Amino acid sequence: MQELLERLAQTIQNYELILPGQKVLVAISGGPDSVFLAGALHRLGYAIGLAHVNYHLRGQDSENEELLIRQYARQWNVPAFICHATPKQHALKHHVSLQVACRDIRYDWFDQVLTTENYDCCATAHHLNDQSESILMSLVKGNSESVIHGIPIKRGPYIRPLTEISKIEILAAINETGWAYSLDYTNEKNDYTRNQFRNQIIPYLKNINPDLENQLKNRLKWYQQQHAFIRKIIEQHRKELITISEEVISLDWGPFENKFGREHLPVLLAEVVAEWGLHGHEIEQCIRLIDSQPGKRMETKSARLTRTRSGLLFQVKPGQVEAATPLKLENFPQSETIHFDGREVSFTTETLSPAAEVFIQGKYLLDIEKIHFPVTIRHWQQGDRMKPLGMKGHKKLSDIFIDEKFDPLAKARAIVLEDQRGVIFLSEYRISDRIKLTPESRKIGRIVIID
């Protein structure tokens, strides 16, 4: 146990996950991984709180897990924040799977506690085995090396201190301490893709390579280093490679080919078209355009790529911006995440004082009492206008896109919120001046856009 505590402390220090004096909210389910994480952080002397969601999906087992968390809170003399949820209703309301509903509810709760209780970060118990599952699933889905998905050790306020520790090591340590934990029998079912990888595919592969987790982790690190290097080269040559107009993005690979050779064009293309939202087999199709004749086209669901004399034209298909069905809000949610056309729009009610900045890293703050409900969430349409924050007059969104250099893909994905008096919000830009915060604002809303 002591050796594992030292490794955990070293990981926290190496990645600067928790700074001196910071408060840590621990996401705890009652299973061995999260119980170990909470207990280890407590032993290391961090000021922790426990955040738990009772989904009421497994009868008495769910109630016993909540009792266990409350018991640890008393034993360690730390606060416990318990959420009672109804994920089946959430899933039906938002047309998502039960698994997605549980995740939405869980992170909405963590976000709320982080804000209202002034915690600096939230620690989740993802470990080395979870990391290897994510990498392998991404590989099997056909993602290119540039977009292989692992679990980031830090993203926003969320930290994963256990990603360099294996499940076997966690179980050995927690059994040594005697800390009680629960086991979720649904993890043994193979209803979900991740469980199939965890219970069937990875055990089979480990019979061939017992060091599978570490090798996948090292391979991910290698991919990330390659990706960073290629991105650096592309950024150095971006002005001569890529031209953006209102309707299309043009890639001219001539300068790159002259400098690095034709054999490296597939690497360039894989990186660039991943920026345009292509992945897996679509990237492979795009690479085949290198050896095709000018005028050859490739179609995806939302875009058209055309081979030119020395590159590609990328154009969002007409009508794609109207594809998603608009959604309506009758009021501003206390804490809720809504899925709209492949993106997440997170709403929370703030208790903070009005902030000077209303757009910080994708977060928009506004005065809820100035909104005329209901609010419609939709894509932009020709003729849309708004009065942007800080401006005196109204402006067409089409002009905003030009002035702010929205590329065609960003323009197609832009999300608009409209109340009964007009557009009040444009994603990747700002809110309307009409709903801005003032010193008199008392009911503050926050919107976060997540890809």
Short mmCIF file of C-alpha atoms in Angstrom, two decimals, residues 19-314:
data_model
loop_
_atom_site.label_atom_id
_atom_site.label_comp_id
_atom_site.label_asym_id
_atom_site.label_seq_id
_atom_site.Cartn_x
_atom_site.Cartn_y
_atom_site.Cartn_z
CA LEU A 19 -1.80 22.14 -6.00
CA PRO A 20 -1.03 22.89 -2.33
CA GLY A 21 -4.12 24.03 -0.43
CA GLN A 22 -6.62 22.93 -3.07
CA LYS A 23 -9.88 21.16 -2.20
CA VAL A 24 -10.57 17.91 -4.07
CA LEU A 25 -14.01 16.52 -4.79
CA VAL A 26 -13.79 12.74 -5.24
CA ALA A 27 -16.33 11.03 -7.50
CA ILE A 28 -17.16 7.89 -5.53
CA SER A 29 -19.48 5.10 -6.60
CA GLY A 30 -18.71 2.67 -3.78
CA GLY A 31 -16.72 0.33 -6.01
CA PRO A 32 -13.11 -0.64 -5.23
CA ASP A 33 -11.48 1.89 -7.58
CA SER A 34 -13.24 4.99 -6.27
CA VAL A 35 -13.06 3.85 -2.63
CA PHE A 36 -9.31 3.33 -3.02
CA LEU A 37 -8.89 6.75 -4.66
CA ALA A 38 -10.83 8.54 -1.93
CA GLY A 39 -9.05 6.67 0.87
CA ALA A 40 -5.62 7.18 -0.69
CA LEU A 41 -6.13 10.93 -1.18
CA HIS A 42 -7.36 11.19 2.41
CA ARG A 43 -4.27 9.35 3.68
CA LEU A 44 -2.06 11.65 1.63
CA GLY A 45 -3.54 14.58 3.52
CA TYR A 46 -5.67 16.22 0.84
CA ALA A 47 -8.86 18.09 1.79
CA ILE A 48 -11.47 15.91 0.11
CA GLY A 49 -15.22 15.74 -0.25
CA LEU A 50 -17.22 12.77 -1.55
CA ALA A 51 -19.68 13.13 -4.45
CA HIS A 52 -22.04 10.22 -5.12
CA VAL A 53 -25.05 9.62 -7.38
CA ASN A 54 -27.70 7.10 -6.37
CA TYR A 55 -29.43 6.08 -9.61
CA HIS A 56 -31.82 3.69 -7.80
CA LEU A 57 -31.33 1.15 -10.61
CA ARG A 58 -30.14 -1.87 -8.58
CA GLY A 59 -32.57 -2.02 -5.69
CA GLN A 60 -31.01 -2.53 -2.28
CA ASP A 61 -27.49 -2.57 -3.76
CA SER A 62 -27.91 1.09 -4.70
CA GLU A 63 -29.07 1.96 -1.20
CA ASN A 64 -26.19 0.03 0.38
CA GLU A 65 -23.66 1.93 -1.75
CA GLU A 66 -25.05 5.25 -0.55
CA LEU A 67 -24.87 4.06 3.08
CA LEU A 68 -21.24 3.02 2.51
CA ILE A 69 -20.30 6.46 1.18
CA ARG A 70 -22.00 8.15 4.14
CA GLN A 71 -20.11 5.80 6.48
CA TYR A 72 -16.76 6.76 4.95
CA ALA A 73 -17.67 10.45 5.18
CA ARG A 74 -18.24 10.06 8.93
CA GLN A 75 -15.15 7.90 9.40
CA TRP A 76 -12.86 10.34 7.59
CA ASN A 77 -14.74 13.42 8.85
CA VAL A 78 -15.28 14.77 5.34
CA PRO A 79 -18.46 16.07 3.63
CA ALA A 80 -20.59 13.83 1.41
CA PHE A 81 -22.74 15.19 -1.41
CA ILE A 82 -25.44 12.74 -2.50
CA CYS A 83 -27.64 13.09 -5.58
CA HIS A 84 -30.81 11.00 -6.01
CA ALA A 85 -31.46 10.58 -9.73
CA THR A 86 -34.01 9.12 -12.14
CA PRO A 87 -31.92 8.26 -15.22
CA LYS A 88 -34.68 6.36 -17.03
CA GLN A 89 -36.80 9.52 -17.15
CA HIS A 90 -33.77 11.53 -18.29
CA ALA A 91 -33.09 9.02 -21.07
CA LEU A 92 -36.68 9.17 -22.34
CA LYS A 93 -36.83 12.96 -22.18
CA HIS A 94 -33.56 13.53 -24.04
CA HIS A 95 -33.72 10.49 -26.36
CA VAL A 96 -30.43 9.03 -25.16
CA SER A 97 -29.36 5.62 -23.86
CA LEU A 98 -29.53 4.81 -20.16
CA GLN A 99 -25.73 4.77 -20.06
CA VAL A 100 -25.50 8.28 -21.54
CA ALA A 101 -28.24 9.50 -19.18
CA CYS A 102 -26.31 8.25 -16.16
CA ARG A 103 -23.15 9.96 -17.38
CA ASP A 104 -24.99 13.24 -18.01
CA ILE A 105 -26.54 13.21 -14.56
CA ARG A 106 -23.25 12.26 -12.92
CA TYR A 107 -21.18 15.05 -14.44
CA ASP A 108 -23.94 17.63 -14.03
CA TRP A 109 -23.92 16.79 -10.31
CA PHE A 110 -20.14 17.00 -10.07
CA ASP A 111 -20.18 20.36 -11.89
CA GLN A 112 -22.82 21.67 -9.51
CA VAL A 113 -20.95 20.61 -6.38
CA LEU A 114 -17.65 21.96 -7.73
CA THR A 115 -19.28 25.36 -8.18
CA THR A 116 -21.51 25.64 -5.13
CA GLU A 117 -19.04 24.13 -2.64
CA ASN A 118 -15.92 25.83 -4.07
CA TYR A 119 -13.87 22.71 -4.85
CA ASP A 120 -10.84 23.21 -7.08
CA CYS A 121 -10.97 19.91 -8.95
CA CYS A 122 -12.85 16.62 -9.18
CA ALA A 123 -10.92 13.34 -9.07
CA THR A 124 -12.34 10.31 -10.88
CA ALA A 125 -11.08 6.76 -10.48
CA HIS A 126 -10.16 5.88 -14.08
CA HIS A 127 -7.12 3.60 -13.94
CA LEU A 128 -4.62 1.98 -16.31
CA ASN A 129 -7.04 -0.74 -17.42
CA ASP A 130 -9.70 1.85 -18.29
CA GLN A 131 -7.04 3.66 -20.31
CA SER A 132 -6.13 0.54 -22.29
CA GLU A 133 -9.82 -0.20 -22.97
CA SER A 134 -10.32 3.29 -24.41
CA ILE A 135 -7.20 3.08 -26.60
CA LEU A 136 -8.07 -0.36 -27.94
CA MET A 137 -11.70 0.61 -28.62
CA SER A 138 -10.51 3.66 -30.55
CA LEU A 139 -8.11 1.54 -32.62
CA VAL A 140 -10.75 -1.06 -33.43
CA LYS A 141 -13.20 1.68 -34.50
CA GLY A 142 -10.65 2.67 -37.16
CA ASN A 143 -9.55 6.04 -35.81
CA SER A 144 -6.34 7.38 -37.27
CA GLU A 145 -3.29 7.72 -35.06
CA SER A 146 -3.92 11.46 -34.69
CA VAL A 147 -7.30 10.93 -33.03
CA ILE A 148 -6.71 7.78 -30.95
CA HIS A 149 -8.71 8.38 -27.81
CA GLY A 150 -7.23 7.65 -24.42
CA ILE A 151 -8.49 9.06 -21.14
CA PRO A 152 -6.80 12.42 -20.48
CA ILE A 153 -5.16 12.61 -17.06
CA LYS A 154 -6.49 16.16 -16.76
CA ARG A 155 -9.29 17.96 -18.58
CA GLY A 156 -10.70 21.15 -17.16
CA PRO A 157 -11.43 20.63 -13.45
CA TYR A 158 -11.42 16.81 -13.82
CA ILE A 159 -8.32 14.83 -12.88
CA ARG A 160 -7.55 11.08 -13.12
CA PRO A 161 -4.71 10.35 -10.67
CA LEU A 162 -4.95 6.54 -11.08
CA THR A 163 -4.29 6.29 -14.83
CA GLU A 164 -0.79 4.88 -14.22
CA ILE A 165 -1.98 2.27 -11.69
CA SER A 166 -3.53 -1.06 -12.71
CA LYS A 167 -6.74 -2.67 -11.47
CA ILE A 168 -4.80 -5.58 -9.97
CA GLU A 169 -2.66 -3.18 -7.94
CA ILE A 170 -5.75 -1.32 -6.73
CA LEU A 171 -7.51 -4.51 -5.63
CA ALA A 172 -4.39 -5.77 -3.83
CA ALA A 173 -3.97 -2.47 -1.99
CA ILE A 174 -7.61 -2.07 -0.97
CA ASN A 175 -7.81 -5.65 0.27
CA GLU A 176 -4.67 -4.97 2.31
CA THR A 177 -6.29 -1.97 3.99
CA GLY A 178 -9.55 -3.78 4.65
CA TRP A 179 -11.61 -0.91 3.23
CA ALA A 180 -15.11 -2.13 2.39
CA TYR A 181 -16.41 -1.68 -1.13
CA SER A 182 -19.31 -2.82 -3.31
CA LEU A 183 -19.35 -4.70 -6.60
CA ASP A 184 -21.68 -3.73 -9.44
CA TYR A 185 -22.93 -6.94 -11.05
CA THR A 186 -23.94 -5.03 -14.22
CA ASN A 187 -20.21 -4.66 -15.01
CA GLU A 188 -20.17 -8.40 -15.71
CA LYS A 189 -22.85 -8.10 -18.37
CA ASN A 190 -21.72 -7.66 -21.96
CA ASP A 191 -24.55 -5.35 -23.02
CA TYR A 192 -22.18 -2.43 -23.65
CA THR A 193 -19.17 -2.25 -25.96
CA ARG A 194 -16.80 -1.32 -23.13
CA ASN A 195 -17.88 -4.35 -21.08
CA GLN A 196 -17.28 -6.60 -24.09
CA PHE A 197 -13.74 -5.27 -24.36
CA ARG A 198 -13.20 -5.50 -20.60
CA ASN A 199 -14.64 -8.97 -20.07
CA GLN A 200 -13.89 -10.77 -23.34
CA ILE A 201 -11.50 -9.11 -25.77
CA ILE A 202 -8.80 -7.79 -23.44
CA PRO A 203 -8.51 -11.01 -21.34
CA TYR A 204 -8.04 -12.94 -24.60
CA LEU A 205 -5.36 -10.51 -25.80
CA LYS A 206 -3.59 -10.65 -22.43
CA ASN A 207 -3.16 -14.39 -22.89
CA ILE A 208 -1.00 -13.45 -25.86
CA ASN A 209 0.64 -10.37 -24.32
CA PRO A 210 0.45 -10.14 -20.50
CA ASP A 211 1.91 -6.61 -20.59
CA LEU A 212 -0.89 -5.33 -22.85
CA GLU A 213 -1.91 -2.33 -20.68
CA ASN A 214 1.58 -0.86 -20.44
CA GLN A 215 2.29 -1.40 -24.12
CA LEU A 216 -0.97 0.30 -25.13
CA LYS A 217 -0.19 3.21 -22.80
CA ASN A 218 3.28 3.58 -24.32
CA ARG A 219 1.87 3.33 -27.84
CA LEU A 220 -0.62 6.11 -27.05
CA LYS A 221 2.21 8.29 -25.78
CA TRP A 222 4.13 7.58 -29.00
CA TYR A 223 1.10 8.48 -31.13
CA GLN A 224 0.64 11.71 -29.18
CA GLN A 225 4.28 12.67 -29.68
CA GLN A 226 4.02 11.98 -33.42
CA HIS A 227 0.77 13.94 -33.59
CA ALA A 228 2.31 16.94 -31.79
CA PHE A 229 5.29 16.91 -34.16
CA ILE A 230 3.10 16.76 -37.28
CA ARG A 231 0.84 19.51 -35.92
CA LYS A 232 3.90 21.69 -35.38
CA ILE A 233 4.94 21.26 -39.01
CA ILE A 234 1.43 21.99 -40.26
CA GLU A 235 1.16 25.14 -38.15
CA GLN A 236 4.47 26.38 -39.52
CA HIS A 237 3.15 26.01 -43.09
CA ARG A 238 -0.58 26.66 -42.50
CA LYS A 239 -0.70 29.97 -44.39
CA GLU A 240 0.65 28.42 -47.58
CA LEU A 241 -1.31 25.17 -47.18
CA ILE A 242 -4.83 26.19 -46.17
CA THR A 243 -7.09 28.96 -47.45
CA ILE A 244 -10.49 29.61 -45.86
CA SER A 245 -13.32 31.42 -47.61
CA GLU A 246 -16.95 31.81 -46.60
CA GLU A 247 -18.04 28.68 -48.45
CA VAL A 248 -15.03 26.33 -48.74
CA ILE A 249 -11.71 25.36 -47.20
CA SER A 250 -8.92 24.83 -49.73
CA LEU A 251 -5.87 22.65 -49.08
CA ASP A 252 -2.94 23.14 -51.48
CA TRP A 253 -0.42 20.42 -50.69
CA GLY A 254 2.05 21.55 -53.38
CA PRO A 255 4.46 23.39 -51.02
CA PHE A 256 4.39 20.49 -48.57
CA GLU A 257 5.01 17.93 -51.34
CA ASN A 258 7.93 19.95 -52.71
CA LYS A 259 9.57 20.17 -49.30
CA PHE A 260 8.84 16.75 -47.76
CA GLY A 261 8.02 14.47 -50.70
CA ARG A 262 4.85 12.93 -52.07
CA GLU A 263 5.20 9.85 -49.86
CA HIS A 264 4.33 11.96 -46.80
CA LEU A 265 1.11 13.42 -48.21
CA PRO A 266 -1.06 10.76 -46.49
CA VAL A 267 0.28 11.93 -43.11
CA LEU A 268 -0.57 15.54 -43.95
CA LEU A 269 -4.04 14.64 -45.20
CA ALA A 270 -4.89 12.50 -42.17
CA GLU A 271 -4.10 15.41 -39.86
CA VAL A 272 -5.88 18.10 -41.85
CA VAL A 273 -9.09 16.24 -42.61
CA ALA A 274 -9.34 15.14 -38.96
CA GLU A 275 -9.65 18.90 -38.26
CA TRP A 276 -12.57 18.92 -40.68
CA GLY A 277 -14.40 16.25 -38.69
CA LEU A 278 -13.50 13.16 -40.73
CA HIS A 279 -12.41 9.96 -39.03
CA GLY A 280 -11.78 6.25 -39.51
CA HIS A 281 -12.68 4.95 -42.97
CA GLU A 282 -13.49 8.49 -44.16
CA ILE A 283 -9.84 9.46 -43.69
CA GLU A 284 -8.75 6.37 -45.63
CA GLN A 285 -11.12 7.31 -48.48
CA CYS A 286 -9.77 10.83 -48.48
CA ILE A 287 -6.17 9.62 -48.72
CA ARG A 288 -7.09 7.67 -51.84
CA LEU A 289 -7.94 10.99 -53.51
CA ILE A 290 -4.19 11.76 -53.66
CA ASP A 291 -3.78 9.40 -56.62
CA SER A 292 -7.06 10.32 -58.32
CA GLN A 293 -7.73 12.76 -61.16
CA PRO A 294 -8.68 16.42 -60.55
CA GLY A 295 -12.45 16.70 -60.17
CA LYS A 296 -12.83 13.39 -58.33
CA ARG A 297 -15.23 13.79 -55.42
CA MET A 298 -15.77 12.13 -52.08
CA GLU A 299 -19.04 12.52 -50.17
CA THR A 300 -19.57 12.27 -46.42
CA LYS A 301 -22.84 12.74 -44.57
CA SER A 302 -22.25 16.46 -44.08
CA ALA A 303 -19.54 17.49 -46.55
CA ARG A 304 -18.12 17.16 -50.06
CA LEU A 305 -14.38 16.88 -50.81
CA THR A 306 -13.16 17.56 -54.34
CA ARG A 307 -9.71 16.75 -55.72
CA THR A 308 -8.04 19.78 -57.30
CA ARG A 309 -4.79 19.98 -59.30
CA SER A 310 -2.67 20.03 -56.14
CA GLY A 311 -4.97 19.51 -53.21
CA LEU A 312 -8.55 19.37 -51.97
CA LEU A 313 -11.61 21.56 -51.59
CA PHE A 314 -13.77 20.92 -48.51
#
